[in-house]
Short mmCIF file of C-alpha atoms in Angstrom, two decimals:
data_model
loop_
_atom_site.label_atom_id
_atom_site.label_comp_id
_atom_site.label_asym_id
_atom_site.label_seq_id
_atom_site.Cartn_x
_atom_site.Cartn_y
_atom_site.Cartn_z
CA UNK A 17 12.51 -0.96 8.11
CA UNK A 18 13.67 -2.84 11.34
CA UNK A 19 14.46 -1.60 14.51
CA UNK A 20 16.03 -3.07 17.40
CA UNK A 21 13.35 -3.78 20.13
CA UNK A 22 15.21 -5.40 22.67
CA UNK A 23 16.34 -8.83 23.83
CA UNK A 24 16.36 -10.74 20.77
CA UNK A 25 13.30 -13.59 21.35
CA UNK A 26 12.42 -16.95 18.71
CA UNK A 27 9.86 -13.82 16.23
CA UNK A 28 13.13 -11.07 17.04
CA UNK A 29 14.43 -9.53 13.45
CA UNK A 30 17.81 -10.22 14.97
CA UNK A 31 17.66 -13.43 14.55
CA UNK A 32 16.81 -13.24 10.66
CA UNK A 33 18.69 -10.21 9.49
CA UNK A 34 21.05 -7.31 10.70
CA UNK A 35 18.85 -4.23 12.22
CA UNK A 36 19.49 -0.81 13.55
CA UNK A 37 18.64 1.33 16.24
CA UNK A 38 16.07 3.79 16.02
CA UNK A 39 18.91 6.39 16.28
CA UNK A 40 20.75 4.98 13.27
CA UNK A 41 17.31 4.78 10.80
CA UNK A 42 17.14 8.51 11.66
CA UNK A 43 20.68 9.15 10.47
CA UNK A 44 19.56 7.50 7.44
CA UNK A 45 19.97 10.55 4.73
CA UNK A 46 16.30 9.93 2.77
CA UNK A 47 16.38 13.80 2.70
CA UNK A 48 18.55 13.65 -0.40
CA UNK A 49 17.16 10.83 -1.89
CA UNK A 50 13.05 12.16 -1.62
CA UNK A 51 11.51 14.47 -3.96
CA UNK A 52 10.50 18.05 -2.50
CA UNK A 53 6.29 16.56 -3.42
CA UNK A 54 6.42 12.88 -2.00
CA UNK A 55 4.61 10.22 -0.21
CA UNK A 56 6.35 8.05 2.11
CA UNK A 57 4.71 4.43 2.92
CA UNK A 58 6.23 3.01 6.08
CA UNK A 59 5.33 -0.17 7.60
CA UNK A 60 5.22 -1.09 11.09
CA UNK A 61 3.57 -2.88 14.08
CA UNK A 62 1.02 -1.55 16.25
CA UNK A 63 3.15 -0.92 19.32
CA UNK A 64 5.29 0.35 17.06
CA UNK A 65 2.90 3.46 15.83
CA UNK A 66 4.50 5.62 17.63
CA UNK A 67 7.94 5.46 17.05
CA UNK A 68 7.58 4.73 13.04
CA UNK A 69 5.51 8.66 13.11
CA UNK A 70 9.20 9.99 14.94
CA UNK A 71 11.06 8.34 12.26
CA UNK A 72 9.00 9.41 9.34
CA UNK A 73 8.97 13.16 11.07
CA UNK A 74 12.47 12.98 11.24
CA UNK A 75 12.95 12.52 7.87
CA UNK A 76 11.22 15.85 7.15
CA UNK A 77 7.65 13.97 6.66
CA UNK A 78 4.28 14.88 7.94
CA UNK A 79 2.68 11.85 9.34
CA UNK A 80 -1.17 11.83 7.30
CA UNK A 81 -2.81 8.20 7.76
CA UNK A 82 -2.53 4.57 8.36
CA UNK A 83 -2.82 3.85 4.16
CA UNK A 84 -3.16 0.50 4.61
CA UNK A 85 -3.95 -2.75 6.85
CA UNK A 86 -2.61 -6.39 6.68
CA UNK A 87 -4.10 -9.17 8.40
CA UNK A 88 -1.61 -11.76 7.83
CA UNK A 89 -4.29 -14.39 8.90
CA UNK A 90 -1.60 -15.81 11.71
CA UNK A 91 -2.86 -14.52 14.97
CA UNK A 92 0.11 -14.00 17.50
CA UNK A 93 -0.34 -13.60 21.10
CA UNK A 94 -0.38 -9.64 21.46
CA UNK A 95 -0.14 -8.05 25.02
CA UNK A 96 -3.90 -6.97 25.16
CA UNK A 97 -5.57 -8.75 21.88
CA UNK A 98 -4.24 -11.48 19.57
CA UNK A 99 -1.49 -9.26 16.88
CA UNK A 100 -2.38 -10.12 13.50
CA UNK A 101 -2.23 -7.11 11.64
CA UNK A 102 1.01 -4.85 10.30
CA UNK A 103 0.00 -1.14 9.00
CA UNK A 104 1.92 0.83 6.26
CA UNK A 105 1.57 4.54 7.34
CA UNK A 106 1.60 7.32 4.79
CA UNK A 107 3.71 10.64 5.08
CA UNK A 108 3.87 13.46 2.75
CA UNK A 109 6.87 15.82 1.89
CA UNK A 110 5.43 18.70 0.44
CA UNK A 111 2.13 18.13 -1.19
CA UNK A 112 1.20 14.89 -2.41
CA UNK A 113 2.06 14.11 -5.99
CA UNK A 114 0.48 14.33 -8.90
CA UNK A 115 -0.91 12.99 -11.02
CA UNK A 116 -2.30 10.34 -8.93
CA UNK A 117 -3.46 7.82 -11.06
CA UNK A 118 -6.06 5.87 -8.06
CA UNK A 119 -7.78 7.00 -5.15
CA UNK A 120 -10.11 3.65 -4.47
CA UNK A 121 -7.45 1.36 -3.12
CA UNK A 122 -9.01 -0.71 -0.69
CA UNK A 123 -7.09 0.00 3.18
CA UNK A 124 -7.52 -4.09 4.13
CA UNK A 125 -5.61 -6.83 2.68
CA UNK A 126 -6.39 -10.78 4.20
CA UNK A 127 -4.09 -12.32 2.95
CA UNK A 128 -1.43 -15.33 4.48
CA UNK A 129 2.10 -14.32 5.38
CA UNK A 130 4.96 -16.65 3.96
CA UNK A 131 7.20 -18.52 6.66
CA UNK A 132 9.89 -15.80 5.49
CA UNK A 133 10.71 -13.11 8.03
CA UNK A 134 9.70 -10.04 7.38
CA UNK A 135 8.30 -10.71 4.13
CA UNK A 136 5.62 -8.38 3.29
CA UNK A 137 2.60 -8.82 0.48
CA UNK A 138 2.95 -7.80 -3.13
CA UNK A 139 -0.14 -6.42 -3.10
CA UNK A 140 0.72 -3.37 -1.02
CA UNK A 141 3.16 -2.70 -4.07
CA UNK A 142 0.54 -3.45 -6.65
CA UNK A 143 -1.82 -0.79 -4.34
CA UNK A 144 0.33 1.73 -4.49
CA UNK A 145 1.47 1.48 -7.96
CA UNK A 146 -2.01 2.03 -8.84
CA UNK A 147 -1.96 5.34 -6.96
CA UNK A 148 0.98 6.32 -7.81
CA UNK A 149 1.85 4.67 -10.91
CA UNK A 150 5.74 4.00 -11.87
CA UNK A 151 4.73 5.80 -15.85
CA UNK A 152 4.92 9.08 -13.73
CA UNK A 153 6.63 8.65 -10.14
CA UNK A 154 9.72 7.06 -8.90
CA UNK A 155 9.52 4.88 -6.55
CA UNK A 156 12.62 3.27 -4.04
CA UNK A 157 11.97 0.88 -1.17
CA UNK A 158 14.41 0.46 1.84
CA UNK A 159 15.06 -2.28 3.45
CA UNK A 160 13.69 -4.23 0.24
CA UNK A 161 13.12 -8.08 0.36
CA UNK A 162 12.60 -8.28 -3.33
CA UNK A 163 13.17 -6.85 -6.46
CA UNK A 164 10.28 -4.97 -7.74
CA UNK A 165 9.50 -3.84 -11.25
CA UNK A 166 9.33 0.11 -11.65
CA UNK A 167 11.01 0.19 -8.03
CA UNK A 168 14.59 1.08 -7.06
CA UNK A 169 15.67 -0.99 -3.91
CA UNK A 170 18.14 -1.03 -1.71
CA UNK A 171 19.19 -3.27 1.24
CA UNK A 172 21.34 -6.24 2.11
CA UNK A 173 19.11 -8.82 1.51
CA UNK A 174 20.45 -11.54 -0.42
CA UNK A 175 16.95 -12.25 -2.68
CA UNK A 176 18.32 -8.41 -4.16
CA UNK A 177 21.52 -9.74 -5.61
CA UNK A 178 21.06 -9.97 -9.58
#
């Protein structure tokens, strides 16, 4: 998910794709498309922590952990330390669902991020289709930047046109 920030700089999402404002993501219905017993994985920045848990809340979710870390091994100038990691942050709805298939998924992932914007690692997919495997949950990402197997997506971005 992508929110507007502010003035759009040479890293800004506006510059690679269309974004909303925090307002509009929390218009977003995912009420009616979420089971009553889900998980919600939502990835964000760190000074973006705060506003990703107000999203996810107002959705109907209960912010639970940070479920996993990327360090995308491209340090950034950050306001207080160099910025090389994104988080995905889990939420439940309800309880969490079962069965679960894996509960030793390592948190941290090292791993390079492409030159694409935005792009995020398969891995985190691979992770989480280990805990929750596709043979007995649904899964849907938002936002998607590619087509995943056992995944519904949904988005604009061009990569999802079959």
């Amino acid at each position: 998910m992508v929110w507007n920030e502010g003035a759009p700089g040479s890293g800004s999402a506006e510059l690679h794709y269309n974004t909303m404002t925090l307002e509009e993501l929390k218009a977003l219905d995912v009420k009616s498309i979420a089971a009553k017993k889900c998980c919600l994985f939502m990835w964000t920045s760190g000074p973006q922590v705060d506003v990703a848990v107000e999203l996810g809340t107002s959705w109907g979710f209960k912010f639970k952990t940070v479920a996993f870390v990327w360090e995308k091994q491209r340090p950034m100038c950050g306001h207080y330390t160099m910025s090389t990691c994104e988080y995905v942050l889990v939420f439940t709805r309800g309880s969490i669902p079962k069965p679960r298939d894996s509960r030793n998924q390592r948190q941290f992932l090292s791993q390079k991020r492409t030159d694409r914007h935005s792009e995020k690692p398969h891995e985190i997919r691979e992770r989480i289709d280990k805990i929750f495997s596709s043979e007995h949950h649904e899964k849907i990402e938002l936002f998607a930047r590619h087509i995943t197997p056992g995944w519904d997506v949904w988005g604009n971005d061009p990569a999802l046109v079959v």
